Amino acid sequence: MNWSIVQQGIPTYEKAFMITLKLSFWGILGAIIVGLIVSFVRYFKVPVLQRILGAYVELSRNTPLLIQLFFIYYAFPELGFKISAEASGVSGLIFLGGSYMAAAFAGGLEGVPKIQVESGRAIGLTDWQLAQYVVLPQGLSLSIPAIAANVIFLIKETSIFTVVAIPELTNTALDQIGMLYDTNEALFSLVVGYAIILIPLSILLTWLERRARRGSFGN
Amino acid sequence: MANELLTVTHLVKNYGKKEVLHDINFTVEKGSVTVLLGPSGSGKSTLIRCLNGLEEFHGGQINFEDQTITPGFKKWQPLRQHIGMVFQSYDLFPNRTVIDNILLGPLKVQKRDKNEALAQARQLLKEVQLSEYENAYPRQLSGGQKQRIAIVRALTLNPDFMLFDEVTASLDPEMVRGVLEVIEGLAARKMTMLVVTHEMNFAKQIADKVLFLENGKIVEESSGHQFFEQPQTQRAQDFLSSMDF
Amino acid sequence: MANELLTVTHLVKNYGKKEVLHDINFTVEKGSVTVLLGPSGSGKSTLIRCLNGLEEFHGGQINFEDQTITPGFKKWQPLRQHIGMVFQSYDLFPNRTVIDNILLGPLKVQKRDKNEALAQARQLLKEVQLSEYENAYPRQLSGGQKQRIAIVRALTLNPDFMLFDEVTASLDPEMVRGVLEVIEGLAARKMTMLVVTHEMNFAKQIADKVLFLENGKIVEESSGHQFFEQPQTQRAQDFLSSMDF
Amino acid sequence: ATNNSSVSAIKKRGTIKIAVFGDLQPYGWVTKSGKRTGYDVYLARQIGKDLGVKVKFVQVNADSRVDALKSNKVDLVLANFTVTKERKQQVSFAKPYMKVSVGVVSKKSSPVTKASQLKGKKVIVTKGTTAEEYFTKHSNGVTLQKYDSKTQQFNALKNGRAKALADDNSYLFAWVKKHPTYTVGIKTIGPSQTISPAVKKGNTSLLNWTNKEITKLNKKGFFETNYNKNLKPYFGSDIKASDIIITNNK
Amino acid sequence: MAHSGINILFEGRNMVRLLGGLWISAKIAIVAIVVGLILGLILGALRTLHNPILRVILRLYLEFFRVIPTVVLLFLFYYILPQNFNINMGAESMAMLVFALWFAAEMSDIVRGGIISVSPHQVDAGKAIGLNRLQLYYYVLIPQSIQLMIPATINLVSRIIKTTSLLLLISVMDVINIGQQIIEANGQRYENGAFWVYGFIFILYFILCYPLSLWARHLERKEVVTANG
Ligand SMILES: Nc1ncnc2c1ncn2[C@@H]1O[C@H](COP(=O)(O)OP(=O)(O)OP(=O)(O)O)[C@@H](O)[C@H]1O
Ligand SMILES: Nc1ncnc2c1ncn2[C@@H]1O[C@H](COP(=O)(O)OP(=O)(O)OP(=O)(O)O)[C@@H](O)[C@H]1O
Ligand SMILES: [Mg+2]
Ligand SMILES: [Mg+2]
């Protein structure tokens, strides 16, 4: 390993790192919004919409992001629908992540004990008040560990953006390998780049899970 | 009779194809304590839950105050302010403090004045000797304390009728007494109550009327005194003798 | 005295920094029933679990039969065949039938002959009146039935000593009697037992000796008769009165 | 470590592993019946025949050609591998068998004919190609979009993801013949270069053998045959064999 | 375009080739799953022991495979192993190795989670009848947790199938790579060939993964029912 090569590459990787972060941020934010909508629609059993979103969830969960991206980026334009690489990446991440986030939220909502809903009813809360004061606050905090796990998962998935020529971390490293043949140095910078984002998140996740298991969120 | 708060007539309830309550008939007089006894699985919880709409029922009717309730009735929500209920499992909201648990109903459902509701809540907390826990979270309380708070939460809505479903069944034995004393206090103040319990001494002490349920039918209905001294049916006799070892 | 099965001397147990058992001393005579009473959290379960190595202890020693056990003792596994234990929670293995639950120890731990062990298991099942459930799975049984099977499972190992930790505490009230009767039967046959229970009537009936535990100390030790008729300490008196409502 | 890509090792094994493209018509590609074909593949088969061994094809992308050799995934690369100074430090090139230069393809309706027209525009390249190298060195305000494979890059061009696409002119000529709405507006940019077989550095045994083989094939006129068979049909009439292949050996 | 692009799928041997590519992906997934399952079961059980060194090592192993994106793992093994450790294997066996190690890492966490969720009372009860540690795992812990592990394991299998799409990037002739060859070779005859080929691959993956997700959900629901029984 040649450290001066690693050092020279830092500015390029910094840029790539920021792109990875930026796209992850928008993708995850979008996924959370989609996830909330989907989980609410399904929890409150909104007719029709519930079925449509159910079909979306199945498509999203049962196909790889790579193909989803190929589709958005390479195939859709053939049908006259074209968005930029970055927009394709973020849309792909939202399409994939939305269903995962929905599952995380649904897990939290279903994790609220039935007795909580019943005792809310027993003191006369309306359905909406029940959601507002009992189900959502408890359900959302129950779903935090699953959401954190999804965040890590989705950030890792951005590595696939390389196939649509977005100069994020993976694309940058592969480029360095292909053009300058600095394989070891490129892979080193790449792993460091992801580690900086993911290790703190992974520690946070472990902590959240332990907290959830110890029941600080519960009774 | 003008003195009846609740009348249940020919009530039927199914879970799917299984009929778990068959032709239930009884009345609850204002200011009286009715105790519901019966073996496990006989339908006590189901019956009590039908009375505030947590379960649907499928036949017969319930008259509560001036309301007539028939199967498919939808407007339970406003009615529930008049019917308090406390469950076996601790059912406080873990994400809210004791006082927030208590005030949720009065403020959000009844839209009452905050100061007035708070004053009432504090008074009741004092009566159950838990004033200092006003700002605690449920997880900081013992089981017995949680159940007393749950009773206060129900009472702060000023209900006309209280339902208790084995509220001491999950408690450590030494915690039981404190909770039962609170209920006794309510009885002394003529709160109308329907109580499911397995504490026979307590039932004996408190019951104006006993309903003995088995397999979803009321097999014996008598005054508290009579039930414990001279049970009419063989089944009730067996039940009572199995209870004291 | 040659008649002692178990002697505990100066036993100390910590959870982390918290000392939960302080200097515990007592003996259990062969063929006697010792009842361990005390408020919740006083350390009853912890003590009983130290006696068969489910918890480590940190000071003092235990003499069981001709074994001397000091802190850090590792060879509990063979010893446990001589010490049966039944817990509060139903602890049958849900993935095995009743008979497989019972035979697991005799066949896999003791490597006994299958027919011989089976014969013994069937005999015991008959005694607890559950012969027809031989091939049922635990989920098909009521709580009381499960606890009786758990007792049979422990007995089939032919233990010299039985530990019972609140074995009726999770049962529906009507199920309690059947289980207690089985334990009474064992007492009548002079099985040496240490029993934790909250059923005072039962304790009174069965106890040769009572140990009253509070905050990890034995605060009163007396004969069964004396404890219930004339408790020596104020604490024991309070405890007994809180128990009957 | 022993050289398990030496000629004797290959002969002993009975197979030679050769890296080729799979999506680069007409050099290395796969027909709809699943058969590998093209100018490089034809050469590869001949080499296998002359070595007396079977050929095992390993499909590579441009950016993995060096590593395929370095990590012993293949013995020989025949994947339109342009000889450059940087690459010479990584692998050993045998005698050249083709000429090449970077070209730029764009839409016929708004053709790019001068490099200066690309200023501030997006240009598509494949990672690890000489085109990428050229535009990285002489960027002049060009933004590069870097793809993994030829399929992806041509797809992106067709979808209008950039103003132009830069790659070896030899296959751009072929590509525009099939896609007549495009034109190779800049036929050559940067230096003229050559394409050679490559082996792992230090593998003199296979290197020497390959050099001799190319000389021998040249004498037999193999490359003309190969050109006529595999390339000619793909080029317009303005391209001559001598524009592409190298026949006289230095 | 008078002719429909869908015909690109039926030109020549295209369909057979695509399915052949799918088989390559499936083969890699199957080997990885079988090896990973066995390894994961052992590692997961080891992780429940109270040996701190073992715990740290296995935890690091898990974190390594969990933190690093699979694409990067593939490249790491693909480039680093042969060059720096002189281990040589084909891209396919290398992919099997990476996926198997990854699967084992994730599996070990599922197994550990399953085992520690068996009620401690069951462990006590097992000890109380004199079972030794191995017997405790064999007769009590593993059989009782297996039902809990199955849905998560099915989800993991579905994840690994989806992840085989990345094989494209390390030159394995998987279904997507073959799809690209087809798009390229037929590009001028079928202008929207990319749409149909990628669409077809999209559906192929869906057909493989959807039944798995249905099955996992069915088992999860059943579990809720039996847990209450
Ligand atoms: N959700 C349900 N679905 C189907 N059957 C149910 C359901 N809940 C209760 N049951 C059945 O209805 C009958 C009455 O149950 P219920 O809980 O009312 O009994 P209970 O008298 O309150 O018993 P316990 O003393 O154990 O609380 C039982 O046979 C029970 O199995
Ligand atoms: N795993 C543990 N870690 C820390 N403290 C514990 C643990 N288990 C029990 N304790 C503490 O040890 C003390 C004794 O508990 P133990 O369960 O033995 O009481 P007990 O007399 O059996 O009570 P109960 O009647 O409720 O079963 C309590 O203060 C309890 O909080
Ligand atoms: Mg009930
Ligand atoms: Mg205990």
PDB file of N, CA, C and O in Angstrom, chain C residues 154-187:
ATOM      1  N   ALA C 154     -39.667 -34.044  37.482  1.00  0.00           N
ATOM      2  CA  ALA C 154     -38.597 -33.969  38.473  1.00  0.00           C
ATOM      3  C   ALA C 154     -38.501 -35.280  39.254  1.00  0.00           C
ATOM      4  O   ALA C 154     -37.409 -35.773  39.537  1.00  0.00           O
ATOM      5  N   LEU C 155     -39.641 -35.865  39.575  1.00  0.00           N
ATOM      6  CA  LEU C 155     -39.628 -37.071  40.417  1.00  0.00           C
ATOM      7  C   LEU C 155     -39.061 -38.288  39.702  1.00  0.00           C
ATOM      8  O   LEU C 155     -38.497 -39.176  40.336  1.00  0.00           O
ATOM      9  N   THR C 156     -39.214 -38.325  38.383  1.00  0.00           N
ATOM     10  CA  THR C 156     -38.758 -39.502  37.648  1.00  0.00           C
ATOM     11  C   THR C 156     -37.245 -39.669  37.723  1.00  0.00           C
ATOM     12  O   THR C 156     -36.712 -40.736  37.423  1.00  0.00           O
ATOM     13  N   LEU C 157     -36.555 -38.607  38.091  1.00  0.00           N
ATOM     14  CA  LEU C 157     -35.104 -38.733  38.256  1.00  0.00           C
ATOM     15  C   LEU C 157     -34.753 -39.329  39.631  1.00  0.00           C
ATOM     16  O   LEU C 157     -33.589 -39.450  39.978  1.00  0.00           O
ATOM     17  N   ASN C 158     -35.777 -39.666  40.416  1.00  0.00           N
ATOM     18  CA  ASN C 158     -35.572 -40.189  41.764  1.00  0.00           C
ATOM     19  C   ASN C 158     -34.699 -39.284  42.620  1.00  0.00           C
ATOM     20  O   ASN C 158     -33.691 -39.715  43.177  1.00  0.00           O
ATOM     21  N   PRO C 159     -35.104 -38.026  42.761  1.00  0.00           N
ATOM     22  CA  PRO C 159     -34.281 -37.107  43.549  1.00  0.00           C
ATOM     23  C   PRO C 159     -34.410 -37.401  45.040  1.00  0.00           C
ATOM     24  O   PRO C 159     -35.379 -38.033  45.473  1.00  0.00           O
ATOM     25  N   ASP C 160     -33.412 -36.923  45.798  1.00  0.00           N
ATOM     26  CA  ASP C 160     -33.481 -37.063  47.249  1.00  0.00           C
ATOM     27  C   ASP C 160     -34.104 -35.839  47.896  1.00  0.00           C
ATOM     28  O   ASP C 160     -34.410 -35.833  49.086  1.00  0.00           O
ATOM     29  N   PHE C 161     -34.243 -34.801  47.093  1.00  0.00           N
ATOM     30  CA  PHE C 161     -34.616 -33.507  47.654  1.00  0.00           C
ATOM     31  C   PHE C 161     -35.386 -32.757  46.575  1.00  0.00           C
ATOM     32  O   PHE C 161     -35.007 -32.769  45.409  1.00  0.00           O
ATOM     33  N   MET C 162     -36.502 -32.111  46.970  1.00  0.00           N
ATOM     34  CA  MET C 162     -37.283 -31.376  45.976  1.00  0.00           C
ATOM     35  C   MET C 162     -37.390 -29.903  46.378  1.00  0.00           C
ATOM     36  O   MET C 162     -37.642 -29.585  47.532  1.00  0.00           O
ATOM     37  N   LEU C 163     -37.239 -29.041  45.372  1.00  0.00           N
ATOM     38  CA  LEU C 163     -37.394 -27.601  45.584  1.00  0.00           C
ATOM     39  C   LEU C 163     -38.626 -27.129  44.806  1.00  0.00           C
ATOM     40  O   LEU C 163     -38.780 -27.447  43.629  1.00  0.00           O
ATOM     41  N   PHE C 164     -39.507 -26.395  45.487  1.00  0.00           N
ATOM     42  CA  PHE C 164     -40.702 -25.856  44.810  1.00  0.00           C
ATOM     43  C   PHE C 164     -40.716 -24.347  44.967  1.00  0.00           C
ATOM     44  O   PHE C 164     -40.753 -23.835  46.074  1.00  0.00           O
ATOM     45  N   ASP C 165     -40.697 -23.605  43.859  1.00  0.00           N
ATOM     46  CA  ASP C 165     -40.697 -22.140  43.953  1.00  0.00           C
ATOM     47  C   ASP C 165     -42.024 -21.567  43.463  1.00  0.00           C
ATOM     48  O   ASP C 165     -42.210 -21.349  42.278  1.00  0.00           O
ATOM     49  N   GLU C 166     -42.925 -21.311  44.395  1.00  0.00           N
ATOM     50  CA  GLU C 166     -44.236 -20.724  44.061  1.00  0.00           C
ATOM     51  C   GLU C 166     -44.899 -21.427  42.878  1.00  0.00           C
ATOM     52  O   GLU C 166     -45.318 -20.770  41.927  1.00  0.00           O
ATOM     53  N   VAL C 167     -44.998 -22.726  42.962  1.00  0.00           N
ATOM     54  CA  VAL C 167     -45.474 -23.473  41.807  1.00  0.00           C
ATOM     55  C   VAL C 167     -46.936 -23.224  41.474  1.00  0.00           C
ATOM     56  O   VAL C 167     -47.391 -23.574  40.393  1.00  0.00           O
ATOM     57  N   THR C 168     -47.680 -22.582  42.365  1.00  0.00           N
ATOM     58  CA  THR C 168     -49.091 -22.320  42.035  1.00  0.00           C
ATOM     59  C   THR C 168     -49.352 -20.843  41.748  1.00  0.00           C
ATOM     60  O   THR C 168     -50.487 -20.456  41.487  1.00  0.00           O
ATOM     61  N   ALA C 169     -48.300 -20.030  41.770  1.00  0.00           N
ATOM     62  CA  ALA C 169     -48.542 -18.581  41.678  1.00  0.00           C
ATOM     63  C   ALA C 169     -49.105 -18.138  40.335  1.00  0.00           C
ATOM     64  O   ALA C 169     -49.810 -17.142  40.256  1.00  0.00           O
ATOM     65  N   SER C 170     -48.814 -18.881  39.255  1.00  0.00           N
ATOM     66  CA  SER C 170     -49.371 -18.450  37.967  1.00  0.00           C
ATOM     67  C   SER C 170     -50.648 -19.198  37.608  1.00  0.00           C
ATOM     68  O   SER C 170     -51.099 -19.121  36.477  1.00  0.00           O
ATOM     69  N   LEU C 171     -51.180 -19.940  38.535  1.00  0.00           N
ATOM     70  CA  LEU C 171     -52.340 -20.772  38.180  1.00  0.00           C
ATOM     71  C   LEU C 171     -53.661 -20.051  38.409  1.00  0.00           C
ATOM     72  O   LEU C 171     -53.775 -19.212  39.301  1.00  0.00           O
ATOM     73  N   ASP C 172     -54.648 -20.420  37.608  1.00  0.00           N
ATOM     74  CA  ASP C 172     -56.004 -19.992  37.904  1.00  0.00           C
ATOM     75  C   ASP C 172     -56.393 -20.578  39.261  1.00  0.00           C
ATOM     76  O   ASP C 172     -56.031 -21.711  39.567  1.00  0.00           O
ATOM     77  N   PRO C 173     -57.129 -19.804  40.045  1.00  0.00           N
ATOM     78  CA  PRO C 173     -57.414 -20.247  41.419  1.00  0.00           C
ATOM     79  C   PRO C 173     -57.941 -21.674  41.513  1.00  0.00           C
ATOM     80  O   PRO C 173     -57.540 -22.413  42.406  1.00  0.00           O
ATOM     81  N   GLU C 174     -58.774 -22.066  40.555  1.00  0.00           N
ATOM     82  CA  GLU C 174     -59.348 -23.420  40.704  1.00  0.00           C
ATOM     83  C   GLU C 174     -58.348 -24.520  40.427  1.00  0.00           C
ATOM     84  O   GLU C 174     -58.607 -25.683  40.714  1.00  0.00           O
ATOM     85  N   MET C 175     -57.219 -24.166  39.811  1.00  0.00           N
ATOM     86  CA  MET C 175     -56.233 -25.179  39.448  1.00  0.00           C
ATOM     87  C   MET C 175     -55.261 -25.443  40.597  1.00  0.00           C
ATOM     88  O   MET C 175     -54.517 -26.404  40.586  1.00  0.00           O
ATOM     89  N   VAL C 176     -55.258 -24.534  41.544  1.00  0.00           N
ATOM     90  CA  VAL C 176     -54.250 -24.589  42.595  1.00  0.00           C
ATOM     91  C   VAL C 176     -54.348 -25.878  43.402  1.00  0.00           C
ATOM     92  O   VAL C 176     -53.363 -26.578  43.626  1.00  0.00           O
ATOM     93  N   ARG C 177     -55.556 -26.212  43.766  1.00  0.00           N
ATOM     94  CA  ARG C 177     -55.748 -27.320  44.685  1.00  0.00           C
ATOM     95  C   ARG C 177     -55.101 -28.616  44.194  1.00  0.00           C
ATOM     96  O   ARG C 177     -54.364 -29.272  44.948  1.00  0.00           O
ATOM     97  N   GLY C 178     -55.336 -28.955  42.951  1.00  0.00           N
ATOM     98  CA  GLY C 178     -54.813 -30.211  42.410  1.00  0.00           C
ATOM     99  C   GLY C 178     -53.305 -30.316  42.582  1.00  0.00           C
ATOM    100  O   GLY C 178     -52.759 -31.369  42.935  1.00  0.00           O
ATOM    101  N   VAL C 179     -52.634 -29.212  42.344  1.00  0.00           N
ATOM    102  CA  VAL C 179     -51.172 -29.229  42.439  1.00  0.00           C
ATOM    103  C   VAL C 179     -50.736 -29.376  43.889  1.00  0.00           C
ATOM    104  O   VAL C 179     -49.850 -30.179  44.218  1.00  0.00           O
ATOM    105  N   LEU C 180     -51.390 -28.602  44.753  1.00  0.00           N
ATOM    106  CA  LEU C 180     -51.001 -28.670  46.158  1.00  0.00           C
ATOM    107  C   LEU C 180     -51.235 -30.071  46.720  1.00  0.00           C
ATOM    108  O   LEU C 180     -50.437 -30.564  47.522  1.00  0.00           O
ATOM    109  N   GLU C 181     -52.283 -30.711  46.250  1.00  0.00           N
ATOM    110  CA  GLU C 181     -52.552 -32.070  46.733  1.00  0.00           C
ATOM    111  C   GLU C 181     -51.414 -33.024  46.375  1.00  0.00           C
ATOM    112  O   GLU C 181     -51.058 -33.895  47.158  1.00  0.00           O
ATOM    113  N   VAL C 182     -50.854 -32.827  45.186  1.00  0.00           N
ATOM    114  CA  VAL C 182     -49.741 -33.688  44.790  1.00  0.00           C
ATOM    115  C   VAL C 182     -48.559 -33.486  45.742  1.00  0.00           C
ATOM    116  O   VAL C 182     -47.915 -34.439  46.191  1.00  0.00           O
ATOM    117  N   ILE C 183     -48.310 -32.221  46.086  1.00  0.00           N
ATOM    118  CA  ILE C 183     -47.180 -31.942  46.987  1.00  0.00           C
ATOM    119  C   ILE C 183     -47.463 -32.508  48.384  1.00  0.00           C
ATOM    120  O   ILE C 183     -46.587 -33.096  49.024  1.00  0.00           O
ATOM    121  N   GLU C 184     -48.687 -32.367  48.809  1.00  0.00           N
ATOM    122  CA  GLU C 184     -49.081 -32.969  50.088  1.00  0.00           C
ATOM    123  C   GLU C 184     -48.825 -34.466  50.091  1.00  0.00           C
ATOM    124  O   GLU C 184     -48.340 -35.034  51.071  1.00  0.00           O
ATOM    125  N   GLY C 185     -49.166 -35.091  48.974  1.00  0.00           N
ATOM    126  CA  GLY C 185     -48.936 -36.533  48.854  1.00  0.00           C
ATOM    127  C   GLY C 185     -47.462 -36.870  49.027  1.00  0.00           C
ATOM    128  O   GLY C 185     -47.104 -37.844  49.713  1.00  0.00           O
ATOM    129  N   LEU C 186     -46.601 -36.039  48.426  1.00  0.00           N
ATOM    130  CA  LEU C 186     -45.159 -36.271  48.563  1.00  0.00           C
ATOM    131  C   LEU C 186     -44.727 -36.132  50.017  1.00  0.00           C
ATOM    132  O   LEU C 186     -43.922 -36.925  50.526  1.00  0.00           O
ATOM    133  N   ALA C 187     -45.289 -35.119  50.689  1.00  0.00           N
ATOM    134  CA  ALA C 187     -44.943 -34.915  52.102  1.00  0.00           C
ATOM    135  C   ALA C 187     -45.333 -36.135  52.916  1.00  0.00           C
ATOM    136  O   ALA C 187     -44.570 -36.610  53.758  1.00  0.00           O
TER     137      ALA C 187
END
